[in-house]
Amino acid sequence: MTLVLEPRHLTAVRRHGEAEYPHEACGIVGGTVEGERRIAVDLVPVRNARGDASRNRYLIGAEAFRRAEARLARDGLEIIGVYHSHPNSPPVPSAFDREHAWPRLSYLIVGVALGNATDQKSWVLADDRAAFAEEPLAIEEGRIAWQSPS
């Protein structure tokens, strides 16, 4: 699979990571699946509910997850992924990330060093939950369908 983001999505994720630094930022990626492409349409930023270790862990609370899922469903979208930041760490999933991730979703991670977003990568957890595999990340302008009135 390939995770497809518009430039505005990537900018929003990077800014969210910078704004929450030195804590982890997190959110949900809503969109559609077309063949081998997960196409992001909307992002739902979520408050990191992890009170005890928010500098190196994130938690999307059950109620926040349900609200995001309902909001996306109203627009005909599904949850295709989750994003979060890694303060002062590379955008590589941790053992904690692997233990709490779900297979078949994209996990977009942005590194934030000293308050500035650095690199980003997307990952997918194997069905057997043994490891993450990096997935291609494509940044493309959105396609707008518009027809002039007759």
GROMACS .gro file of C-alpha atoms in nm:
model
  150
    1MET     CA    1   0.000   0.000   0.000
    2THR     CA    2   0.094   0.364  -0.042
    3LEU     CA    3  -0.027   0.641   0.189
    4VAL     CA    4  -0.120   0.945  -0.020
    5LEU     CA    5  -0.131   1.286   0.150
    6GLU     CA    6  -0.190   1.631   0.012
    7PRO     CA    7   0.080   1.888   0.097
    8ARG     CA    8  -0.166   2.058   0.337
    9HIS     CA    9  -0.205   1.732   0.533
   10LEU     CA   10   0.168   1.691   0.573
   11THR     CA   11   0.200   2.055   0.679
   12ALA     CA   12  -0.077   2.011   0.936
   13VAL     CA   13   0.081   1.698   1.087
   14ARG     CA   14   0.423   1.864   1.105
   15ARG     CA   15   0.279   2.179   1.267
   16HIS     CA   16   0.082   1.972   1.517
   17GLY     CA   17   0.401   1.790   1.616
   18GLU     CA   18   0.585   2.120   1.657
   19ALA     CA   19   0.300   2.275   1.859
   20GLU     CA   20   0.289   1.985   2.106
   21TYR     CA   21   0.667   1.953   2.143
   22PRO     CA   22   0.818   1.823   2.370
   23HIS     CA   23   0.514   1.597   2.400
   24GLU     CA   24   0.385   1.359   2.134
   25ALA     CA   25   0.107   1.489   1.913
   26CYS     CA   26  -0.145   1.247   1.767
   27GLY     CA   27  -0.442   1.228   1.536
   28ILE     CA   28  -0.644   1.018   1.297
   29VAL     CA   29  -0.622   1.007   0.920
   30GLY     CA   30  -0.951   0.969   0.736
   31GLY     CA   31  -0.988   0.885   0.372
   32THR     CA   32  -1.057   0.618   0.116
   33VAL     CA   33  -0.883   0.310  -0.017
   34GLU     CA   34  -0.844   0.289  -0.394
   35GLY     CA   35  -0.662  -0.024  -0.503
   36GLU     CA   36  -0.316  -0.014  -0.343
   37ARG     CA   37  -0.351   0.348  -0.227
   38ARG     CA   38  -0.482   0.485   0.099
   39ILE     CA   39  -0.582   0.839   0.008
   40ALA     CA   40  -0.606   1.089   0.294
   41VAL     CA   41  -0.896   1.331   0.274
   42ASP     CA   42  -0.923   1.465   0.629
   43LEU     CA   43  -0.720   1.474   0.949
   44VAL     CA   44  -0.870   1.469   1.297
   45PRO     CA   45  -0.618   1.603   1.551
   46VAL     CA   46  -0.671   1.444   1.891
   47ARG     CA   47  -0.548   1.542   2.235
   48ASN     CA   48  -0.283   1.306   2.364
   49ALA     CA   49  -0.464   1.143   2.655
   50ARG     CA   50  -0.142   0.996   2.793
   51GLY     CA   51  -0.084   1.190   3.115
   52ASP     CA   52   0.206   0.992   3.258
   53ALA     CA   53   0.450   0.970   2.965
   54SER     CA   54   0.333   1.205   2.691
   55ARG     CA   55   0.692   1.292   2.601
   56ASN     CA   56   0.747   0.946   2.454
   57ARG     CA   57   0.402   0.786   2.431
   58TYR     CA   58   0.063   0.877   2.294
   59LEU     CA   59  -0.287   0.758   2.362
   60ILE     CA   60  -0.600   0.826   2.164
   61GLY     CA   61  -0.883   0.783   2.413
   62ALA     CA   62  -1.176   0.559   2.323
   63GLU     CA   63  -1.427   0.844   2.322
   64ALA     CA   64  -1.204   1.065   2.103
   65PHE     CA   65  -1.159   0.772   1.865
   66ARG     CA   66  -1.537   0.715   1.845
   67ARG     CA   67  -1.603   1.086   1.781
   68ALA     CA   68  -1.341   1.095   1.505
   69GLU     CA   69  -1.477   0.778   1.347
   70ALA     CA   70  -1.834   0.918   1.351
   71ARG     CA   71  -1.721   1.253   1.205
   72LEU     CA   72  -1.536   1.080   0.923
   73ALA     CA   73  -1.824   0.840   0.855
   74ARG     CA   74  -2.064   1.135   0.813
   75ASP     CA   75  -1.843   1.245   0.524
   76GLY     CA   76  -1.829   0.894   0.376
   77LEU     CA   77  -1.470   0.838   0.494
   78GLU     CA   78  -1.306   0.562   0.693
   79ILE     CA   79  -1.012   0.559   0.928
   80ILE     CA   80  -0.712   0.473   0.711
   81GLY     CA   81  -0.439   0.564   0.957
   82VAL     CA   82  -0.304   0.730   1.266
   83TYR     CA   83  -0.034   0.993   1.294
   84HIS     CA   84   0.190   1.092   1.579
   85SER     CA   85   0.516   1.268   1.647
   86HIS     CA   86   0.842   1.150   1.798
   87PRO     CA   87   1.001   1.434   1.995
   88ASN     CA   88   1.379   1.421   1.964
   89SER     CA   89   1.358   1.079   1.798
   90PRO     CA   90   1.352   0.958   1.438
   91PRO     CA   91   1.021   0.869   1.272
   92VAL     CA   92   1.063   0.498   1.338
   93PRO     CA   93   0.807   0.296   1.536
   94SER     CA   94   0.904   0.203   1.888
   95ALA     CA   95   0.833  -0.129   2.058
   96PHE     CA   96   0.550   0.053   2.241
   97ASP     CA   97   0.408   0.166   1.905
   98ARG     CA   98   0.414  -0.193   1.778
   99GLU     CA   99   0.242  -0.327   2.089
  100HIS     CA  100  -0.046  -0.081   2.054
  101ALA     CA  101  -0.089  -0.054   1.677
  102TRP     CA  102  -0.345  -0.228   1.460
  103PRO     CA  103  -0.260  -0.413   1.140
  104ARG     CA  104  -0.389  -0.270   0.811
  105LEU     CA  105  -0.369   0.097   0.916
  106SER     CA  106  -0.104   0.343   0.807
  107TYR     CA  107   0.104   0.489   1.090
  108LEU     CA  108   0.251   0.823   0.989
  109ILE     CA  109   0.528   0.936   1.223
  110VAL     CA  110   0.697   1.275   1.210
  111GLY     CA  111   1.022   1.337   1.391
  112VAL     CA  112   1.048   1.666   1.583
  113ALA     CA  113   1.394   1.778   1.693
  114LEU     CA  114   1.416   2.070   1.935
  115GLY     CA  115   1.071   2.188   1.833
  116ASN     CA  116   1.119   2.162   1.454
  117ALA     CA  117   0.967   1.889   1.240
  118THR     CA  118   1.233   1.692   1.057
  119ASP     CA  119   1.148   1.380   0.858
  120GLN     CA  120   0.834   1.171   0.827
  121LYS     CA  121   0.770   0.811   0.736
  122SER     CA  122   0.470   0.585   0.712
  123TRP     CA  123   0.451   0.231   0.846
  124VAL     CA  124   0.214  -0.067   0.843
  125LEU     CA  125   0.204  -0.336   1.110
  126ALA     CA  126   0.217  -0.695   0.982
  127ASP     CA  127  -0.094  -0.907   1.036
  128ASP     CA  128   0.100  -1.125   1.283
  129ARG     CA  129   0.200  -0.804   1.471
  130ALA     CA  130   0.567  -0.910   1.460
  131ALA     CA  131   0.703  -0.595   1.298
  132PHE     CA  132   0.630  -0.277   1.109
  133ALA     CA  133   0.719  -0.238   0.742
  134GLU     CA  134   0.782   0.103   0.594
  135GLU     CA  135   0.525   0.190   0.330
  136PRO     CA  136   0.561   0.439   0.045
  137LEU     CA  137   0.444   0.790   0.126
  138ALA     CA  138   0.324   1.002  -0.168
  139ILE     CA  139   0.257   1.374  -0.147
  140GLU     CA  140   0.015   1.479  -0.421
  141GLU     CA  141  -0.209   1.776  -0.485
  142GLY     CA  142  -0.575   1.691  -0.437
  143ARG     CA  143  -0.789   1.623  -0.737
  144ILE     CA  144  -1.080   1.863  -0.758
  145ALA     CA  145  -1.368   1.771  -0.981
  146TRP     CA  146  -1.555   2.078  -1.101
  147GLN     CA  147  -1.777   2.141  -1.395
  148SER     CA  148  -1.887   2.486  -1.498
  149PRO     CA  149  -2.262   2.544  -1.499
  150SER     CA  150  -2.424   2.509  -1.843
   0.00000   0.00000   0.00000
